[in-house]
CSV table of N, CA, C and O in Angstrom, one decimal:
chain,number,residue,atom,x,y,z
A,1,MET,N,0.8,-1.1,0.0
A,1,MET,CA,0.0,0.0,0.0
A,1,MET,C,0.9,1.2,0.0
A,1,MET,O,1.8,1.4,0.7
A,2,MET,N,0.5,2.2,-0.9
A,2,MET,CA,1.5,3.3,-1.1
A,2,MET,C,0.5,4.6,-0.8
A,2,MET,O,0.7,5.6,-1.4
A,3,GLY,N,-0.1,4.6,0.3
A,3,GLY,CA,-0.9,5.7,0.6
A,3,GLY,C,-0.1,6.9,1.0
A,3,GLY,O,0.8,7.0,1.8
A,4,GLY,N,-0.3,8.1,0.3
A,4,GLY,CA,0.2,9.3,0.4
A,4,GLY,C,1.6,9.6,-0.3
A,4,GLY,O,2.0,10.7,-0.2
A,5,PHE,N,2.2,8.6,-0.9
A,5,PHE,CA,3.5,8.9,-1.4
A,5,PHE,C,3.4,9.7,-2.8
A,5,PHE,O,4.4,10.4,-3.1
A,6,GLY,N,2.3,9.5,-3.4
A,6,GLY,CA,2.1,10.3,-4.6
A,6,GLY,C,2.0,11.9,-4.4
A,6,GLY,O,2.7,12.7,-4.9
A,7,SER,N,1.4,12.2,-3.3
A,7,SER,CA,1.2,13.5,-2.8
A,7,SER,C,2.6,14.1,-2.2
A,7,SER,O,2.9,15.2,-2.6
A,8,LEU,N,3.3,13.3,-1.6
A,8,LEU,CA,4.7,13.7,-1.2
A,8,LEU,C,5.6,14.0,-2.3
A,8,LEU,O,6.3,14.9,-2.3
A,9,ARG,N,5.5,13.2,-3.4
A,9,ARG,CA,6.3,13.4,-4.5
A,9,ARG,C,6.0,14.6,-5.3
A,9,ARG,O,6.8,15.4,-5.7
A,10,ALA,N,4.6,14.9,-5.4
A,10,ALA,CA,4.1,16.1,-6.0
A,10,ALA,C,4.6,17.3,-5.2
A,10,ALA,O,5.0,18.3,-5.8
A,11,MET,N,4.6,17.3,-3.9
A,11,MET,CA,5.1,18.3,-3.2
A,11,MET,C,6.6,18.5,-3.3
A,11,MET,O,7.1,19.8,-3.5
A,12,ASN,N,7.3,17.6,-3.3
A,12,ASN,CA,8.7,17.6,-3.6
A,12,ASN,C,9.1,18.2,-4.9
A,12,ASN,O,10.0,19.1,-5.1
A,13,ASP,N,8.4,17.8,-5.9
A,13,ASP,CA,8.6,18.3,-7.3
A,13,ASP,C,8.2,19.8,-7.4
A,13,ASP,O,9.0,20.6,-8.0
A,14,THR,N,7.1,20.3,-6.6
A,14,THR,CA,6.7,21.7,-6.6
A,14,THR,C,7.8,22.4,-5.9
A,14,THR,O,8.2,23.5,-6.3
A,15,ILE,N,8.4,22.0,-4.8
A,15,ILE,CA,9.4,22.7,-4.2
A,15,ILE,C,10.6,22.8,-4.9
A,15,ILE,O,11.2,23.9,-5.0
A,16,LYS,N,11.0,21.9,-5.7
A,16,LYS,CA,12.2,22.0,-6.6
A,16,LYS,C,12.0,23.0,-7.8
A,16,LYS,O,12.8,23.7,-8.0
A,17,GLN,N,10.7,22.9,-8.3
A,17,GLN,CA,10.3,24.0,-9.3
A,17,GLN,C,10.4,25.4,-8.8
A,17,GLN,O,10.9,26.3,-9.5
A,18,ASN,N,10.0,25.6,-7.6
A,18,ASN,CA,9.9,26.9,-7.0
A,18,ASN,C,11.3,27.4,-6.7
A,18,ASN,O,11.7,28.6,-6.9
A,19,ARG,N,12.2,26.5,-6.3
A,19,ARG,CA,13.6,26.7,-6.0
A,19,ARG,C,14.3,27.1,-7.3
A,19,ARG,O,15.1,28.1,-7.3
A,20,ASP,N,14.0,26.4,-8.4
A,20,ASP,CA,14.6,26.8,-9.7
A,20,ASP,C,14.3,28.1,-10.1
A,20,ASP,O,14.8,28.9,-10.7
A,21,GLN,N,12.8,28.4,-10.0
A,21,GLN,CA,12.3,29.8,-10.3
A,21,GLN,C,12.9,30.9,-9.5
A,21,GLN,O,13.3,32.0,-10.1
A,22,LEU,N,13.2,30.6,-8.3
A,22,LEU,CA,13.8,31.7,-7.3
A,22,LEU,C,15.2,31.9,-7.9
A,22,LEU,O,15.6,33.1,-7.8
A,23,LYS,N,16.0,30.9,-8.2
A,23,LYS,CA,17.3,31.0,-8.7
A,23,LYS,C,17.4,31.8,-10.1
A,23,LYS,O,18.2,32.6,-10.2
A,24,ALA,N,16.4,31.6,-10.9
A,24,ALA,CA,16.4,32.4,-12.1
A,24,ALA,C,16.2,33.8,-12.0
A,24,ALA,O,16.6,34.7,-12.8
A,25,ASN,N,15.4,34.2,-10.9
A,25,ASN,CA,15.0,35.6,-10.7
A,25,ASN,C,16.1,36.4,-9.7
A,25,ASN,O,15.8,37.5,-9.5
A,26,LYS,N,16.9,35.5,-9.2
A,26,LYS,CA,17.9,36.1,-8.3
A,26,LYS,C,18.8,37.2,-8.8
A,26,LYS,O,19.3,37.2,-10.0
A,27,LYS,N,19.0,38.3,-8.1
A,27,LYS,CA,19.7,39.4,-8.6
A,27,LYS,C,21.0,39.4,-8.0
A,27,LYS,O,21.1,38.9,-6.8
A,28,LYS,N,22.0,40.0,-8.5
A,28,LYS,CA,23.4,40.2,-7.9
A,28,LYS,C,23.2,41.2,-6.7
A,28,LYS,O,22.4,42.1,-6.8
A,29,PRO,N,24.1,41.2,-5.8
A,29,PRO,CA,23.9,42.1,-4.7
A,29,PRO,C,23.8,43.6,-5.1
A,29,PRO,O,23.1,44.3,-4.5
A,30,PHE,N,24.7,44.0,-6.0
A,30,PHE,CA,24.6,45.6,-6.3
A,30,PHE,C,24.0,45.8,-7.6
A,30,PHE,O,24.2,46.8,-8.2
A,31,GLU,N,23.2,44.9,-8.2
A,31,GLU,CA,22.6,45.2,-9.5
A,31,GLU,C,21.3,46.0,-9.3
A,31,GLU,O,20.6,45.9,-8.3
A,32,LYS,N,21.2,47.0,-10.1
A,32,LYS,CA,20.2,47.9,-10.0
A,32,LYS,C,18.8,47.3,-10.5
A,32,LYS,O,18.8,46.5,-11.5
A,33,ARG,N,17.8,47.7,-9.7
A,33,ARG,CA,16.5,47.1,-10.1
A,33,ARG,C,15.8,48.1,-11.1
A,33,ARG,O,16.2,49.3,-11.2
A,34,ASP,N,14.8,47.6,-11.8
A,34,ASP,CA,14.2,48.5,-12.7
A,34,ASP,C,13.5,49.7,-12.1
A,34,ASP,O,13.6,50.8,-12.7
A,35,TRP,N,12.9,49.6,-10.9
A,35,TRP,CA,12.3,50.7,-10.3
A,35,TRP,C,13.3,51.8,-9.6
A,35,TRP,O,13.0,52.9,-9.5
A,36,SER,N,14.5,51.4,-9.5
A,36,SER,CA,15.6,52.2,-9.0
A,36,SER,C,16.4,53.0,-10.0
A,36,SER,O,17.1,53.9,-9.8
A,37,THR,N,16.1,52.7,-11.3
A,37,THR,CA,17.0,53.3,-12.3
A,37,THR,C,16.4,54.6,-12.8
A,37,THR,O,17.0,55.3,-13.7
A,38,LYS,N,15.2,54.9,-12.4
A,38,LYS,CA,14.7,56.2,-12.8
A,38,LYS,C,15.5,57.4,-12.1
A,38,LYS,O,15.5,57.4,-10.9
A,39,SER,N,15.9,58.3,-12.9
A,39,SER,CA,16.7,59.4,-12.3
A,39,SER,C,16.0,60.8,-12.4
A,39,SER,O,16.6,61.8,-12.2
A,40,GLU,N,14.6,60.7,-12.8
A,40,GLU,CA,14.0,62.0,-13.1
A,40,GLU,C,13.7,62.7,-11.6
A,40,GLU,O,13.3,61.9,-10.8
A,41,ASN,N,13.9,63.9,-11.6
A,41,ASN,CA,13.5,64.6,-10.3
A,41,ASN,C,12.1,65.0,-10.4
A,41,ASN,O,11.6,65.6,-11.3
A,42,LEU,N,11.4,64.6,-9.3
A,42,LEU,CA,10.0,64.8,-9.3
A,42,LEU,C,9.8,66.3,-9.0
A,42,LEU,O,8.7,66.9,-9.4
A,43,LEU,N,10.7,67.1,-8.5
A,43,LEU,CA,10.4,68.5,-8.2
A,43,LEU,C,11.0,69.5,-9.3
A,43,LEU,O,11.1,70.6,-9.2
A,44,GLN,N,11.4,68.7,-10.4
A,44,GLN,CA,12.0,69.6,-11.4
A,44,GLN,C,11.2,70.6,-12.1
A,44,GLN,O,11.6,71.7,-12.2
A,45,ASP,N,10.0,70.3,-12.4
A,45,ASP,CA,9.0,71.2,-12.9
A,45,ASP,C,8.1,72.0,-12.1
A,45,ASP,O,7.3,72.7,-12.6
A,46,ASP,N,8.3,71.7,-10.7
A,46,ASP,CA,7.5,72.5,-9.7
A,46,ASP,C,7.8,73.9,-9.6
A,46,ASP,O,8.9,74.2,-9.7
A,47,ARG,N,6.8,74.7,-9.5
A,47,ARG,CA,7.1,76.2,-9.4
A,47,ARG,C,7.1,76.5,-7.8
A,47,ARG,O,6.6,75.8,-7.0
A,48,LYS,N,7.9,77.5,-7.5
A,48,LYS,CA,7.9,77.9,-6.1
A,48,LYS,C,6.7,78.6,-5.7
A,48,LYS,O,6.0,79.1,-6.4
A,49,LEU,N,6.2,78.2,-4.5
A,49,LEU,CA,4.9,78.9,-3.9
A,49,LEU,C,5.3,80.2,-3.4
A,49,LEU,O,6.4,80.4,-2.7
A,50,SER,N,4.4,81.2,-3.6
A,50,SER,CA,4.6,82.5,-2.9
A,50,SER,C,4.3,82.3,-1.5
A,50,SER,O,3.8,81.3,-1.0
A,51,GLU,N,4.7,83.4,-0.7
A,51,GLU,CA,4.5,83.4,0.7
A,51,GLU,C,2.9,83.2,1.1
A,51,GLU,O,2.6,82.5,1.9
A,52,GLU,N,2.2,84.0,0.4
A,52,GLU,CA,0.7,83.9,0.6
A,52,GLU,C,0.1,82.5,0.2
A,52,GLU,O,-0.7,82.0,0.9
A,53,GLU,N,0.6,81.9,-0.9
A,53,GLU,CA,0.2,80.5,-1.3
A,53,GLU,C,0.5,79.5,-0.2
A,53,GLU,O,-0.2,78.6,0.1
A,54,ARG,N,1.8,79.7,0.3
A,54,ARG,CA,2.3,78.7,1.3
A,54,ARG,C,1.6,78.9,2.5
A,54,ARG,O,1.2,77.8,3.2
A,55,ILE,N,1.1,80.0,2.9
A,55,ILE,CA,0.4,80.2,4.2
A,55,ILE,C,-1.0,79.6,4.0
A,55,ILE,O,-1.5,78.9,4.9
A,56,ARG,N,-1.7,79.8,2.8
A,56,ARG,CA,-3.0,79.3,2.6
A,56,ARG,C,-2.9,77.7,2.6
A,56,ARG,O,-3.9,77.2,3.0
A,57,LEU,N,-1.9,77.1,2.0
A,57,LEU,CA,-1.7,75.7,2.0
A,57,LEU,C,-1.5,75.2,3.5
A,57,LEU,O,-2.2,74.1,3.8
A,58,VAL,N,-0.8,75.8,4.2
A,58,VAL,CA,-0.6,75.4,5.6
A,58,VAL,C,-1.8,75.5,6.4
A,58,VAL,O,-2.2,74.6,7.1
A,59,GLN,N,-2.6,76.6,6.2
A,59,GLN,CA,-3.8,76.7,6.8
A,59,GLN,C,-4.9,75.7,6.4
A,59,GLN,O,-5.6,75.2,7.2
A,60,ALA,N,-4.8,75.3,5.2
A,60,ALA,CA,-5.8,74.3,4.7
A,60,ALA,C,-5.4,72.9,5.3
A,60,ALA,O,-6.3,72.2,5.6
A,61,VAL,N,-4.1,72.7,5.4
A,61,VAL,CA,-3.8,71.4,6.0
A,61,VAL,C,-4.2,71.4,7.5
A,61,VAL,O,-4.7,70.3,8.0
A,62,TRP,N,-3.9,72.5,8.2
A,62,TRP,CA,-4.3,72.5,9.5
A,62,TRP,C,-5.9,72.4,9.7
A,62,TRP,O,-6.3,71.5,10.6
A,63,GLN,N,-6.5,73.0,8.8
A,63,GLN,CA,-8.0,72.9,8.9
A,63,GLN,C,-8.4,71.4,8.6
A,63,GLN,O,-9.3,70.8,9.3
A,64,SER,N,-7.9,70.8,7.6
A,64,SER,CA,-8.1,69.4,7.4
A,64,SER,C,-7.8,68.5,8.5
A,64,SER,O,-8.6,67.6,8.8
A,65,ASN,N,-6.6,68.7,9.2
A,65,ASN,CA,-6.3,67.9,10.4
A,65,ASN,C,-7.3,68.1,11.6
A,65,ASN,O,-7.6,67.2,12.2
A,66,LYS,N,-7.8,69.4,11.8
A,66,LYS,CA,-8.7,69.6,12.8
A,66,LYS,C,-10.1,68.8,12.5
A,66,LYS,O,-10.6,68.2,13.4
A,67,GLU,N,-10.4,68.9,11.2
A,67,GLU,CA,-11.7,68.1,10.8
A,67,GLU,C,-11.5,66.6,11.0
A,67,GLU,O,-12.5,66.0,11.5
A,68,GLU,N,-10.4,66.2,10.6
A,68,GLU,CA,-10.1,64.8,10.8
A,68,GLU,C,-10.1,64.3,12.2
A,68,GLU,O,-10.7,63.3,12.6
A,69,ALA,N,-9.4,65.1,13.1
A,69,ALA,CA,-9.4,64.8,14.5
A,69,ALA,C,-10.8,64.8,15.2
A,69,ALA,O,-11.1,64.0,16.0
A,70,ARG,N,-11.7,65.9,14.8
A,70,ARG,CA,-12.9,65.9,15.2
A,70,ARG,C,-13.7,64.6,14.8
A,70,ARG,O,-14.5,64.1,15.7
A,71,LYS,N,-13.6,64.2,13.6
A,71,LYS,CA,-14.4,63.0,13.1
A,71,LYS,C,-13.8,61.8,14.0
A,71,LYS,O,-14.7,60.9,14.3
A,72,GLN,N,-12.7,61.7,14.3
A,72,GLN,CA,-12.0,60.5,15.1
A,72,GLN,C,-12.6,60.5,16.5
A,72,GLN,O,-12.9,59.4,17.0
A,73,VAL,N,-12.7,61.7,17.1
A,73,VAL,CA,-13.2,61.9,18.4
A,73,VAL,C,-14.6,61.4,18.5
A,73,VAL,O,-15.1,60.7,19.4
A,74,VAL,N,-15.5,61.9,17.5
A,74,VAL,CA,-16.8,61.6,17.5
A,74,VAL,C,-17.1,60.1,17.3
A,74,VAL,O,-17.9,59.5,17.9
A,75,GLY,N,-16.3,59.6,16.5
A,75,GLY,CA,-16.4,58.1,16.1
A,75,GLY,C,-16.1,57.4,17.4
A,75,GLY,O,-16.6,56.3,17.7
A,76,PHE,N,-15.0,57.8,18.1
A,76,PHE,CA,-14.7,57.1,19.3
A,76,PHE,C,-15.7,57.1,20.4
A,76,PHE,O,-16.1,56.2,21.0
A,77,ILE,N,-16.3,58.3,20.5
A,77,ILE,CA,-17.3,58.4,21.6
A,77,ILE,C,-18.6,57.7,21.2
A,77,ILE,O,-19.2,57.0,22.0
A,78,LEU,N,-19.0,57.7,19.9
A,78,LEU,CA,-20.1,56.8,19.5
A,78,LEU,C,-19.8,55.3,19.7
A,78,LEU,O,-20.7,54.6,20.1
A,79,SER,N,-18.6,54.9,19.4
A,79,SER,CA,-18.3,53.5,19.7
A,79,SER,C,-18.3,53.1,21.0
A,79,SER,O,-18.8,52.0,21.5
A,80,VAL,N,-17.9,54.0,21.9
A,80,VAL,CA,-17.9,53.8,23.5
A,80,VAL,C,-19.3,53.7,23.9
A,80,VAL,O,-19.7,52.7,24.7
A,81,ILE,N,-20.1,54.6,23.4
A,81,ILE,CA,-21.6,54.6,23.8
A,81,ILE,C,-22.3,53.3,23.4
A,81,ILE,O,-23.0,52.6,24.1
A,82,ILE,N,-22.1,52.8,22.1
A,82,ILE,CA,-22.6,51.7,21.5
A,82,ILE,C,-22.1,50.5,22.4
A,82,ILE,O,-23.0,49.5,22.8
A,83,VAL,N,-20.9,50.3,22.5
A,83,VAL,CA,-20.3,49.2,23.3
A,83,VAL,C,-20.9,49.2,24.7
A,83,VAL,O,-21.2,48.1,25.4
A,84,GLY,N,-20.9,50.3,25.4
A,84,GLY,CA,-21.3,50.5,26.7
A,84,GLY,C,-22.9,50.1,26.8
A,84,GLY,O,-23.2,49.3,27.8
A,85,THR,N,-23.7,50.5,25.8
A,85,THR,CA,-25.1,50.1,25.8
A,85,THR,C,-25.2,48.5,25.7
A,85,THR,O,-26.0,47.9,26.3
A,86,LEU,N,-24.4,48.0,24.8
A,86,LEU,CA,-24.4,46.5,24.5
A,86,LEU,C,-24.0,45.8,25.9
A,86,LEU,O,-24.6,44.7,26.2
A,87,VAL,N,-22.9,46.2,26.5
A,87,VAL,CA,-22.6,45.6,27.8
A,87,VAL,C,-23.7,45.7,28.9
A,87,VAL,O,-23.9,44.7,29.4
A,88,VAL,N,-24.3,46.8,29.0
A,88,VAL,CA,-25.3,47.1,30.0
A,88,VAL,C,-26.5,46.2,29.7
A,88,VAL,O,-27.1,45.5,30.6
A,89,ALA,N,-26.8,46.1,28.4
A,89,ALA,CA,-28.0,45.2,28.0
A,89,ALA,C,-27.7,43.8,28.3
A,89,ALA,O,-28.4,43.0,28.7
A,90,PHE,N,-26.5,43.3,28.0
A,90,PHE,CA,-26.0,41.9,28.2
A,90,PHE,C,-26.1,41.6,29.7
A,90,PHE,O,-26.6,40.6,30.1
A,91,LEU,N,-25.6,42.5,30.5
A,91,LEU,CA,-25.5,42.3,32.0
A,91,LEU,C,-27.0,42.2,32.6
A,91,LEU,O,-27.3,41.5,33.3
A,92,ALA,N,-27.8,43.1,32.0
A,92,ALA,CA,-29.3,43.1,32.4
A,92,ALA,C,-30.0,41.9,32.0
A,92,ALA,O,-30.8,41.4,32.8
A,93,TRP,N,-29.7,41.4,30.8
A,93,TRP,CA,-30.2,40.1,30.4
A,93,TRP,C,-29.7,38.9,31.2
A,93,TRP,O,-30.4,38.0,31.4
A,94,TRP,N,-28.5,39.0,31.5
A,94,TRP,CA,-27.8,37.8,32.2
A,94,TRP,C,-28.4,37.7,33.5
A,94,TRP,O,-28.7,36.9,34.2
């Protein structure tokens, strides 16, 4: 009876194939990757912001952060209320 030996051989063959594929894709230690060969400067065509534009941008970011913090606090308070209500209801039922 050879129960299970076919599946063990299939597993072994798969492991060998995976190892061979990994060797084929292996890079040398200092070889450059495709994504690292781009030398374009992302800020090359950007224009400088005037002082007024920079102040407006900073204020907009601050406002956005305040609104996000407010949303997080409201969400936290609501979740505490809901969980507290469920706990009290469970304890009253118990």
